[in-house]
CSV table of C-alpha atoms and ligand atoms in Angstrom, one decimal:
chain,number,residue,atom,x,y,z
A,254,MET,CA,90.9,121.2,97.4
A,255,ALA,CA,89.2,117.7,97.3
A,256,GLU,CA,88.1,115.9,100.2
A,257,VAL,CA,89.4,112.3,100.3
A,258,ILE,CA,88.7,108.9,102.3
A,259,LEU,CA,91.7,107.8,104.0
A,260,ALA,CA,91.3,103.9,104.8
A,261,LYS,CA,94.4,102.3,106.6
A,262,TYR,CA,94.6,98.4,107.2
A,263,GLY,CA,95.7,96.6,110.3
A,264,GLU,CA,96.1,92.9,110.0
A,265,ILE,CA,97.5,93.2,106.3
A,266,ALA,CA,100.5,95.2,107.6
A,267,LEU,CA,101.4,92.1,109.6
A,268,LYS,CA,101.5,90.1,106.2
A,269,GLY,CA,105.2,90.2,105.2
A,270,LEU,CA,105.9,88.9,101.9
A,271,ASN,CA,102.2,87.8,100.9
A,272,LYS,CA,101.4,91.5,102.2
A,273,SER,CA,100.9,92.5,98.4
A,274,THR,CA,98.7,89.7,97.7
A,275,PHE,CA,96.3,90.9,100.4
A,276,GLU,CA,96.7,94.5,99.4
A,277,ASN,CA,95.4,93.6,95.9
A,278,ILE,CA,92.1,91.6,97.1
A,279,LEU,CA,91.4,94.2,98.9
A,280,MET,CA,91.8,97.2,96.2
A,281,LYS,CA,89.6,94.7,93.9
A,282,ASN,CA,87.0,94.6,97.0
A,283,ILE,CA,86.8,97.9,97.1
A,284,ARG,CA,86.3,98.9,93.7
A,285,ARG,CA,83.7,96.4,93.5
A,286,ARG,CA,81.8,97.8,96.4
A,287,LEU,CA,81.9,101.2,95.5
A,288,ARG,CA,80.9,100.4,91.5
A,289,GLY,CA,77.2,100.9,92.5
A,290,LEU,CA,77.8,104.3,93.8
A,291,GLY,CA,79.8,106.4,91.1
A,292,LYS,CA,82.9,106.8,90.1
A,293,PHE,CA,85.5,107.1,92.6
A,294,SER,CA,89.7,107.1,91.9
A,295,ILE,CA,91.1,105.0,94.1
A,296,SER,CA,94.8,104.7,95.1
A,297,LYS,CA,97.3,103.2,97.9
A,298,ALA,CA,100.7,104.1,99.3
A,299,GLN,CA,102.2,103.6,102.7
A,300,SER,CA,99.4,101.0,103.5
A,301,THR,CA,97.0,103.7,103.1
A,302,ILE,CA,94.6,103.5,101.0
A,303,TYR,CA,92.8,107.1,99.1
A,304,ILE,CA,89.3,107.3,97.4
A,305,GLU,CA,88.0,110.4,95.6
A,306,SER,CA,85.2,111.2,93.9
A,307,GLU,CA,85.5,111.9,90.2
A,308,ASN,CA,82.5,113.8,89.6
A,309,GLU,CA,79.9,115.6,91.4
A,310,GLU,CA,77.2,112.7,91.2
A,311,SER,CA,79.6,110.1,93.5
A,312,ASP,CA,78.9,111.2,97.1
A,313,LEU,CA,82.1,110.9,99.2
A,314,ASP,CA,79.9,110.2,102.2
A,315,GLU,CA,78.1,107.2,100.9
A,316,ALA,CA,81.3,106.0,99.8
A,317,TYR,CA,82.5,106.1,103.2
A,318,LEU,CA,79.7,104.4,104.7
A,319,MET,CA,80.1,101.6,102.5
A,320,MET,CA,83.9,101.5,103.0
A,321,LYS,CA,82.8,101.0,106.9
A,322,LYS,CA,81.8,97.5,105.6
A,323,VAL,CA,84.8,96.3,104.2
A,324,PHE,CA,86.7,93.7,105.8
A,325,GLY,CA,90.3,94.4,106.2
A,326,ILE,CA,90.2,98.2,107.1
A,327,SER,CA,91.1,98.9,110.5
A,328,THR,CA,90.7,102.7,110.9
A,329,LEU,CA,89.0,105.3,108.4
A,330,SER,CA,88.8,109.2,108.2
A,331,LYS,CA,87.4,111.6,105.8
A,332,ALA,CA,90.8,114.1,105.2
A,333,THR,CA,91.0,117.4,103.1
A,334,VAL,CA,94.1,117.3,100.9
A,335,THR,CA,96.2,120.7,100.3
A,336,GLU,CA,99.5,121.0,98.7
A,337,LYS,CA,102.9,120.4,101.1
A,338,ASP,CA,103.5,124.4,102.0
A,339,TYR,CA,102.8,125.2,105.5
A,340,ASP,CA,100.9,128.3,104.9
A,341,ALA,CA,98.6,126.5,102.8
A,342,ILE,CA,98.5,124.0,105.3
A,343,VAL,CA,97.3,126.5,108.2
A,344,ALA,CA,94.7,128.0,105.7
A,345,GLU,CA,93.0,124.8,104.9
A,346,THR,CA,93.1,123.8,108.7
A,347,MET,CA,91.1,127.0,109.6
A,348,ARG,CA,88.8,126.9,106.5
A,349,TYR,CA,88.3,122.9,106.7
A,350,PHE,CA,87.9,122.7,110.8
A,351,ASP,CA,86.0,126.2,111.3
A,352,ASP,CA,82.7,124.6,112.8
A,353,GLU,CA,84.6,121.9,114.7
A,354,LEU,CA,87.0,124.3,116.4
A,355,SER,CA,84.2,127.1,117.0
A,356,PHE,CA,82.3,124.8,119.4
A,357,ALA,CA,85.0,122.5,120.9
A,358,ARG,CA,86.5,123.5,124.2
A,359,THR,CA,89.9,121.8,124.1
A,360,PHE,CA,92.1,120.6,120.9
A,361,LYS,CA,95.5,119.0,120.4
A,362,VAL,CA,97.6,118.8,117.0
A,363,GLU,CA,99.5,115.7,116.0
A,364,ALA,CA,101.8,115.8,112.8
A,365,LYS,CA,103.3,112.8,111.0
A,366,ARG,CA,105.8,113.5,108.2
A,367,ALA,CA,106.2,110.7,106.0
A,368,ASP,CA,108.1,112.6,103.4
A,369,LYS,CA,111.3,113.6,105.3
A,370,SER,CA,111.7,116.1,103.1
A,371,PHE,CA,109.3,118.6,104.2
A,372,PRO,CA,111.4,121.4,105.9
A,373,MET,CA,109.4,121.2,109.0
A,374,LYS,CA,110.0,118.0,111.7
A,375,SER,CA,106.6,116.7,113.3
A,376,PRO,CA,107.2,118.6,116.4
A,377,GLU,CA,107.8,121.9,114.9
A,378,ILE,CA,104.3,121.7,112.4
A,379,CYS,CA,102.7,120.6,116.0
A,380,ARG,CA,103.8,123.6,117.6
A,381,GLU,CA,103.5,126.0,115.1
A,382,LEU,CA,100.2,125.1,114.0
A,383,GLY,CA,99.0,124.7,117.4
A,384,ALA,CA,99.5,128.1,118.1
A,385,LYS,CA,98.2,129.8,114.9
A,386,ILE,CA,94.7,127.8,116.0
A,387,LEU,CA,94.5,129.4,119.6
A,388,GLU,CA,95.3,132.9,117.9
A,389,ALA,CA,92.1,132.4,115.6
A,390,PHE,CA,89.8,130.4,118.1
A,391,PRO,CA,91.0,132.3,121.4
A,392,HIS,CA,88.4,130.2,123.5
A,393,LEU,CA,90.0,127.1,122.7
A,394,LYS,CA,92.8,125.0,124.9
A,395,VAL,CA,95.4,122.1,124.3
A,396,ASP,CA,94.4,119.3,126.0
A,397,VAL,CA,97.6,116.8,124.9
A,398,LYS,CA,95.9,113.9,127.4
A,399,LYS,CA,92.1,114.1,126.5
A,400,PRO,CA,91.2,116.5,123.6
A,401,GLU,CA,87.6,116.9,122.0
A,402,ILE,CA,89.7,117.2,118.8
A,403,ILE,CA,92.8,116.2,117.4
A,404,ILE,CA,93.4,117.9,114.1
A,405,THR,CA,96.1,115.2,112.5
A,406,VAL,CA,98.3,116.5,109.5
A,407,GLU,CA,100.1,113.8,107.6
A,408,ILE,CA,102.7,114.9,105.4
A,409,ARG,CA,103.1,112.3,102.6
A,410,ASP,CA,104.7,112.0,99.3
A,411,THR,CA,102.3,113.5,97.0
A,412,ASN,CA,100.2,116.1,99.4
A,413,ALA,CA,99.2,117.1,103.0
A,414,TYR,CA,96.4,115.3,104.5
A,415,ILE,CA,94.4,116.9,107.3
A,416,HIS,CA,91.6,114.9,109.0
A,417,SER,CA,90.1,114.8,112.8
A,418,LYS,CA,87.8,112.0,113.4
A,419,LYS,CA,89.3,108.4,112.9
A,420,GLU,CA,86.7,105.9,112.9
A,421,SER,CA,87.3,102.2,113.3
A,422,GLY,CA,86.6,100.1,110.4
A,423,ALA,CA,85.3,96.8,109.4
A,424,GLY,CA,88.7,95.2,110.8
A,425,GLY,CA,89.4,91.4,109.7
A,426,LEU,CA,91.2,90.2,106.4
A,427,PRO,CA,90.1,91.1,103.1
A,428,VAL,CA,87.2,88.4,101.5
A,429,GLY,CA,88.8,86.3,99.1
A,430,THR,CA,92.2,85.9,101.2
A,431,SER,CA,91.2,83.0,103.0
A,432,GLY,CA,89.4,80.6,100.3
A,433,ARG,CA,85.5,79.5,100.3
A,434,ALA,CA,83.1,77.9,102.7
A,435,MET,CA,79.2,77.0,102.7
A,436,LEU,CA,76.8,78.8,105.1
A,437,LEU,CA,73.9,76.6,105.7
A,438,LEU,CA,71.2,79.9,105.9
A,439,SER,CA,68.3,79.3,107.5
A,440,GLY,CA,65.7,82.3,107.9
A,441,GLY,CA,66.8,83.0,111.3
A,442,ILE,CA,68.8,85.2,113.7
A,443,ASP,CA,72.1,83.5,114.1
A,444,SER,CA,73.3,81.8,110.2
A,445,PRO,CA,73.5,85.2,108.9
A,446,VAL,CA,76.1,86.4,111.6
A,447,ALA,CA,78.0,83.3,111.2
A,448,GLY,CA,78.4,84.1,107.8
A,449,TYR,CA,79.3,87.7,108.1
A,450,MET,CA,81.9,86.5,110.8
A,451,MET,CA,83.6,83.9,108.9
A,452,ALA,CA,83.7,86.5,106.0
A,453,LYS,CA,85.5,88.7,108.4
A,454,ARG,CA,88.3,86.1,108.3
A,455,GLY,CA,88.5,86.6,104.9
A,456,LEU,CA,86.3,83.7,103.5
A,457,VAL,CA,84.4,83.9,100.4
A,458,ILE,CA,80.6,82.7,101.5
A,459,SER,CA,78.4,80.7,99.6
A,460,ALA,CA,75.4,79.9,100.8
A,461,ILE,CA,72.8,76.7,101.2
A,462,HIS,CA,69.2,76.9,102.0
A,463,PHE,CA,66.8,73.9,102.5
A,464,ILE,CA,63.1,74.6,101.5
A,465,SER,CA,59.8,72.0,101.6
A,466,PRO,CA,56.9,73.4,99.8
A,467,PRO,CA,54.2,73.1,100.4
A,468,TYR,CA,55.2,73.6,104.0
A,469,THR,CA,57.8,76.2,103.6
A,470,SER,CA,56.4,79.3,101.2
A,471,GLU,CA,58.1,81.2,98.3
A,472,ARG,CA,57.8,84.1,100.5
A,473,ALA,CA,60.1,82.1,103.0
A,474,ARG,CA,62.7,81.4,100.8
A,475,MET,CA,62.8,85.4,99.2
A,476,LYS,CA,63.4,86.1,103.2
A,477,VAL,CA,66.2,84.4,103.1
A,478,GLU,CA,67.5,85.4,99.6
A,479,GLN,CA,66.4,89.1,100.9
A,480,LEU,CA,69.4,88.2,103.8
A,481,CYS,CA,71.9,87.0,101.7
A,482,LYS,CA,71.5,90.5,99.8
A,483,LYS,CA,71.9,92.3,103.2
A,484,ILE,CA,75.1,90.7,104.0
A,485,THR,CA,76.9,91.2,100.6
A,486,ASP,CA,78.1,94.9,101.5
A,487,TYR,CA,80.3,92.6,104.2
A,488,CYS,CA,80.5,89.4,102.4
A,489,GLY,CA,80.5,90.4,98.4
A,490,ASP,CA,78.6,88.3,95.9
A,491,ILE,CA,77.2,84.9,97.3
A,492,ASN,CA,76.4,81.7,95.7
A,493,PHE,CA,72.9,80.8,96.9
A,494,TYR,CA,72.1,77.3,96.6
A,495,CYS,CA,68.2,76.5,97.3
A,496,VAL,CA,67.5,72.8,97.9
A,497,PRO,CA,64.6,71.0,97.9
A,498,PHE,CA,64.1,69.0,100.9
A,499,THR,CA,60.2,67.6,101.4
A,500,GLU,CA,60.7,64.4,99.9
A,501,ILE,CA,63.3,63.5,102.7
A,502,GLN,CA,61.4,65.2,105.6
A,503,GLU,CA,58.3,63.4,104.8
A,504,THR,CA,60.6,60.1,104.5
A,505,ILE,CA,61.8,61.0,107.9
A,506,ARG,CA,58.5,61.1,109.6
A,507,LYS,CA,57.1,58.6,108.2
A,508,GLU,CA,59.9,55.6,108.5
A,509,CYS,CA,61.9,56.9,111.6
A,510,PRO,CA,60.9,57.6,115.5
A,511,GLU,CA,59.5,60.8,116.0
A,512,GLU,CA,62.7,61.7,118.8
A,513,TYR,CA,65.0,61.6,116.2
A,514,PHE,CA,63.8,63.5,113.6
A,515,THR,CA,65.5,66.6,114.2
A,516,ILE,CA,68.9,64.9,114.1
A,517,ILE,CA,68.3,62.6,111.2
A,518,MET,CA,67.0,65.7,109.4
A,519,ARG,CA,70.2,67.7,110.2
A,520,ARG,CA,72.7,64.7,109.3
A,521,LEU,CA,70.9,64.7,105.5
A,522,MET,CA,71.2,68.6,105.5
A,523,VAL,CA,74.9,68.2,106.2
A,524,GLU,CA,75.0,65.4,103.7
A,525,ILE,CA,73.9,67.3,100.8
A,526,ALA,CA,75.4,70.7,102.2
A,527,GLN,CA,79.0,69.2,101.7
A,528,ARG,CA,78.3,67.5,98.3
A,529,VAL,CA,77.0,71.2,96.9
A,530,ALA,CA,80.1,72.4,98.9
A,531,GLY,CA,82.8,70.2,97.1
A,532,ARG,CA,81.2,71.6,93.3
A,533,ASP,CA,81.2,75.2,94.7
A,534,GLY,CA,84.9,74.9,95.5
A,535,SER,CA,84.2,75.4,99.5
A,536,MET,CA,86.3,74.0,101.6
A,537,ALA,CA,84.1,74.2,104.8
A,538,LEU,CA,80.9,74.3,106.4
A,539,ILE,CA,79.4,77.3,108.7
A,540,THR,CA,76.3,76.9,110.9
A,541,GLY,CA,75.0,79.2,113.2
A,542,GLU,CA,74.7,76.8,115.9
A,543,SER,CA,75.2,77.6,119.3
A,544,VAL,CA,75.8,75.1,122.5
A,545,GLY,CA,72.8,74.3,124.2
A,546,GLN,CA,70.2,76.9,122.3
A,547,VAL,CA,68.1,74.2,121.2
A,548,ALA,CA,68.0,70.0,121.3
A,549,SER,CA,69.9,69.9,118.4
A,550,GLN,CA,72.9,71.9,119.5
A,551,THR,CA,73.7,69.9,122.6
A,552,ILE,CA,77.1,68.2,122.5
A,553,GLU,CA,76.0,65.1,121.9
A,554,ALA,CA,73.4,66.1,119.1
A,555,LEU,CA,76.5,68.0,117.6
A,556,VAL,CA,78.5,64.7,117.5
A,557,CYS,CA,75.8,63.2,115.5
A,558,THR,CA,75.8,65.5,112.7
A,559,ASP,CA,79.4,66.0,112.5
A,560,ALA,CA,79.8,62.4,112.1
A,561,VAL,CA,78.7,62.7,108.6
A,562,CYS,CA,80.8,65.3,107.6
A,563,LYS,CA,84.2,65.3,106.2
A,564,MET,CA,85.0,69.1,106.1
A,565,PRO,CA,85.7,71.4,108.9
A,566,VAL,CA,82.6,72.8,110.2
A,567,PHE,CA,82.6,76.1,111.3
A,568,ARG,CA,80.5,77.5,114.1
A,569,PRO,CA,81.6,81.1,115.1
A,570,VAL,CA,78.7,81.7,117.6
A,571,ILE,CA,79.0,78.3,119.4
A,572,GLY,CA,80.0,80.3,122.7
A,573,MET,CA,77.8,83.2,122.1
A,574,ASP,CA,74.6,83.8,123.8
A,575,LYS,CA,71.5,84.9,122.3
A,576,THR,CA,71.8,88.4,123.2
A,577,GLU,CA,75.1,88.6,121.9
A,578,ILE,CA,74.1,87.6,118.6
A,579,VAL,CA,71.2,89.5,118.0
A,580,ASP,CA,73.6,92.5,118.7
A,581,ILE,CA,75.6,91.7,115.8
A,582,SER,CA,72.5,90.9,113.5
A,583,ARG,CA,71.2,94.6,114.5
A,584,LYS,CA,74.5,96.0,113.6
A,585,ILE,CA,74.5,94.1,110.1
A,586,ASP,CA,71.0,95.0,109.9
A,587,THR,CA,69.7,91.8,109.4
A,588,PHE,CA,67.8,91.4,112.6
A,589,GLU,CA,64.5,92.9,110.9
A,590,ILE,CA,64.5,90.6,108.2
A,591,SER,CA,65.4,87.6,110.4
A,592,ILE,CA,62.4,88.3,113.0
A,593,GLN,CA,59.8,88.2,110.1
A,594,PRO,CA,57.6,85.1,111.0
A,595,TYR,CA,58.1,82.6,107.9
A,596,GLU,CA,58.1,79.0,108.5
A,597,ASP,CA,61.4,77.3,108.3
A,598,CYS,CA,61.7,73.4,107.3
A,599,CYS,CA,63.3,72.9,110.5
A,600,THR,CA,60.7,73.7,112.3
A,601,VAL,CA,57.8,72.2,110.5
A,602,PHE,CA,58.8,68.8,111.7
A,603,THR,CA,60.1,69.5,115.2
A,604,PRO,CA,59.1,66.4,117.2
A,605,LYS,CA,57.4,67.0,120.4
A,606,HIS,CA,59.9,65.6,122.7
A,607,PRO,CA,63.4,65.6,120.8
A,608,LYS,CA,66.2,63.5,122.5
A,609,VAL,CA,68.6,65.6,123.7
A,610,ARG,CA,71.2,63.2,124.5
A,611,PRO,CA,71.3,60.6,121.5
A,612,THR,CA,74.4,58.8,120.8
A,613,LEU,CA,75.3,57.9,117.1
A,614,GLU,CA,74.7,54.3,117.3
A,615,GLU,CA,71.0,55.0,118.2
A,616,ILE,CA,70.9,57.5,115.6
A,617,GLU,CA,72.3,55.4,113.0
A,618,VAL,CA,70.0,52.5,113.8
A,619,ALA,CA,67.2,55.0,113.3
A,620,GLU,CA,68.6,56.3,110.1
A,621,ASN,CA,69.3,52.9,108.6
A,622,ARG,CA,65.6,52.2,108.1
A,623,VAL,CA,65.5,53.9,105.2
A,624,ASP,CA,67.7,54.3,102.1
A,625,PHE,CA,68.2,57.9,101.7
A,626,ASP,CA,71.2,57.6,98.9
A,627,GLU,CA,68.6,58.1,96.0
A,628,MET,CA,66.7,61.0,97.5
A,629,VAL,CA,69.6,62.7,98.4
A,630,THR,CA,71.0,62.8,94.7
A,631,LYS,CA,67.6,63.8,93.4
A,632,SER,CA,67.5,66.6,96.1
A,633,ILE,CA,71.2,67.4,94.6
A,634,GLN,CA,70.2,67.3,90.9
A,635,GLU,CA,67.2,69.6,91.6
A,636,THR,CA,69.3,72.3,93.5
A,637,GLN,CA,69.0,75.6,92.2
A,638,LYS,CA,71.8,78.3,92.2
A,639,VAL,CA,71.4,81.9,91.6
A,640,THR,CA,74.6,84.3,92.2
A,641,ILE,CA,73.0,87.4,94.6
A,642,ARG,CA,75.4,90.3,93.9
A,643,VAL,CA,76.7,93.2,95.9
A,644,ASP,CA,74.5,96.3,94.5
A,645,GLY,CA,75.2,98.2,91.3
A,646,CYS,CA,77.4,94.9,90.0
B,182,LIG,P1,69.3,80.3,113.0
B,182,LIG,O1,70.3,79.5,113.9
B,182,LIG,O2,69.6,80.8,111.6
B,182,LIG,O3,69.0,81.7,113.9
B,182,LIG,P2,67.5,78.9,114.1
B,182,LIG,O4,68.3,79.2,114.9
B,182,LIG,O5,65.8,78.9,113.9
B,182,LIG,O6,68.0,79.8,112.9
B,182,LIG,P3,68.2,76.6,114.1
B,182,LIG,O7,67.3,75.5,114.3
B,182,LIG,O8,68.9,76.8,115.4
B,182,LIG,O9,68.1,77.5,113.4
B,182,LIG,O10,69.3,75.7,113.1
B,182,LIG,C1,70.4,75.8,113.7
B,182,LIG,C2,71.5,75.9,112.0
B,182,LIG,O11,71.0,75.0,111.0
B,182,LIG,C3,71.1,77.4,111.8
B,182,LIG,O12,72.3,78.4,112.2
B,182,LIG,C4,71.5,76.5,109.9
B,182,LIG,O13,72.9,77.4,110.3
B,182,LIG,C5,71.0,75.7,110.0
B,182,LIG,N1,69.9,75.6,109.2
B,182,LIG,C6,68.5,75.5,110.1
B,182,LIG,N2,67.6,75.7,109.0
B,182,LIG,C7,68.1,75.8,107.7
B,182,LIG,C8,67.7,75.5,106.3
B,182,LIG,N3,66.5,75.5,106.4
B,182,LIG,N4,68.7,75.9,105.3
B,182,LIG,C9,70.0,76.0,105.6
B,182,LIG,N5,70.6,75.7,106.9
B,182,LIG,C10,69.4,75.5,108.0
B,183,LIG,MG1,69.8,79.0,116.3
């Protein structure tokens, strides 16, 4: 019979009256992610989502890999489906697990009887099916504590599902259940990871990137779009805003004391980002800052940048070491793109000796030498927006 993916959700199950809203968003996200991979039937019952391919071109293994990236799913397994008949369950177990049982040394059977009208109770299913397996594979031993294989039989409303390996899903909450936020996305390692981490808590991510042509190249911008594309598997479609920043940066360099360049630049980035965020429907900003990583990420510097921001700023990697951030970037496959050596507008105008512990007062004095309002408005007017979509959508 058919093979299916069983996806179970974690935190959503605790959502009480809101549960169905979360479930519906999760189902919509799954449909969208699988659209580019073929035709699948997707249904839900009893806190489990069932995915089956509808034709031969629709590869269930590919769908399984994609499902591992969908937030809101806590565990995943591939199961074989059979009718709710004890003999059919035995025959299907022997067929489907022939290889696994031949090579294992120990096993255990677990049974869950959601359909209470099934004539055998769970312990009886375990005992009887276990005995049949021992008969067919005499080299095996039962080990209830640390078995190599756990064969799980689930008797559900419509069918019996039999599976072994259960893997962790992406966890978190379905994207779209927590509102929208604007990610300040550089071409570096940290900011894509920050976006991934907030999408995991159910936020829809938009991204904003600052460019300073001719100091930064078209290829540097393309690299950032590539990063966006990479995280769409996790985050869904992303509104991507590209902001021209050259005039502002050149003016800072000409008019402001060098030691304050970076902080003034970051304050103007945040100012622009929150205004673009407002139009985009984003209610918070996200950055990839981590305390102490560089001079602009000391607490004093963060106080100065936050002073211009009326929205909350989420910094999910703030307490992480670079190695921990790198581990996540490898896991989500952004690392190799991030390390491509293209310039970023932040690094083009780096001062030799940045002020590590600036005060807000001295920053404001330095910044007030110039009226940036018109330049900020112009940058926002010239901002380009594209939507980066999940593959196949
Ligand atoms: P990343 O933090 O992404 O690895 P980085 O460490 O080179 O890159 P920093 O100079 O530390 O970047 O900047 C800190 C944060 O500022 C970034 O995580 C990102 O959120 C934001 N940022 C930096 N440059 C840009 C840019 N060109 N456009 C948008 N946001 C940026
Ligand atoms: Mg960084």
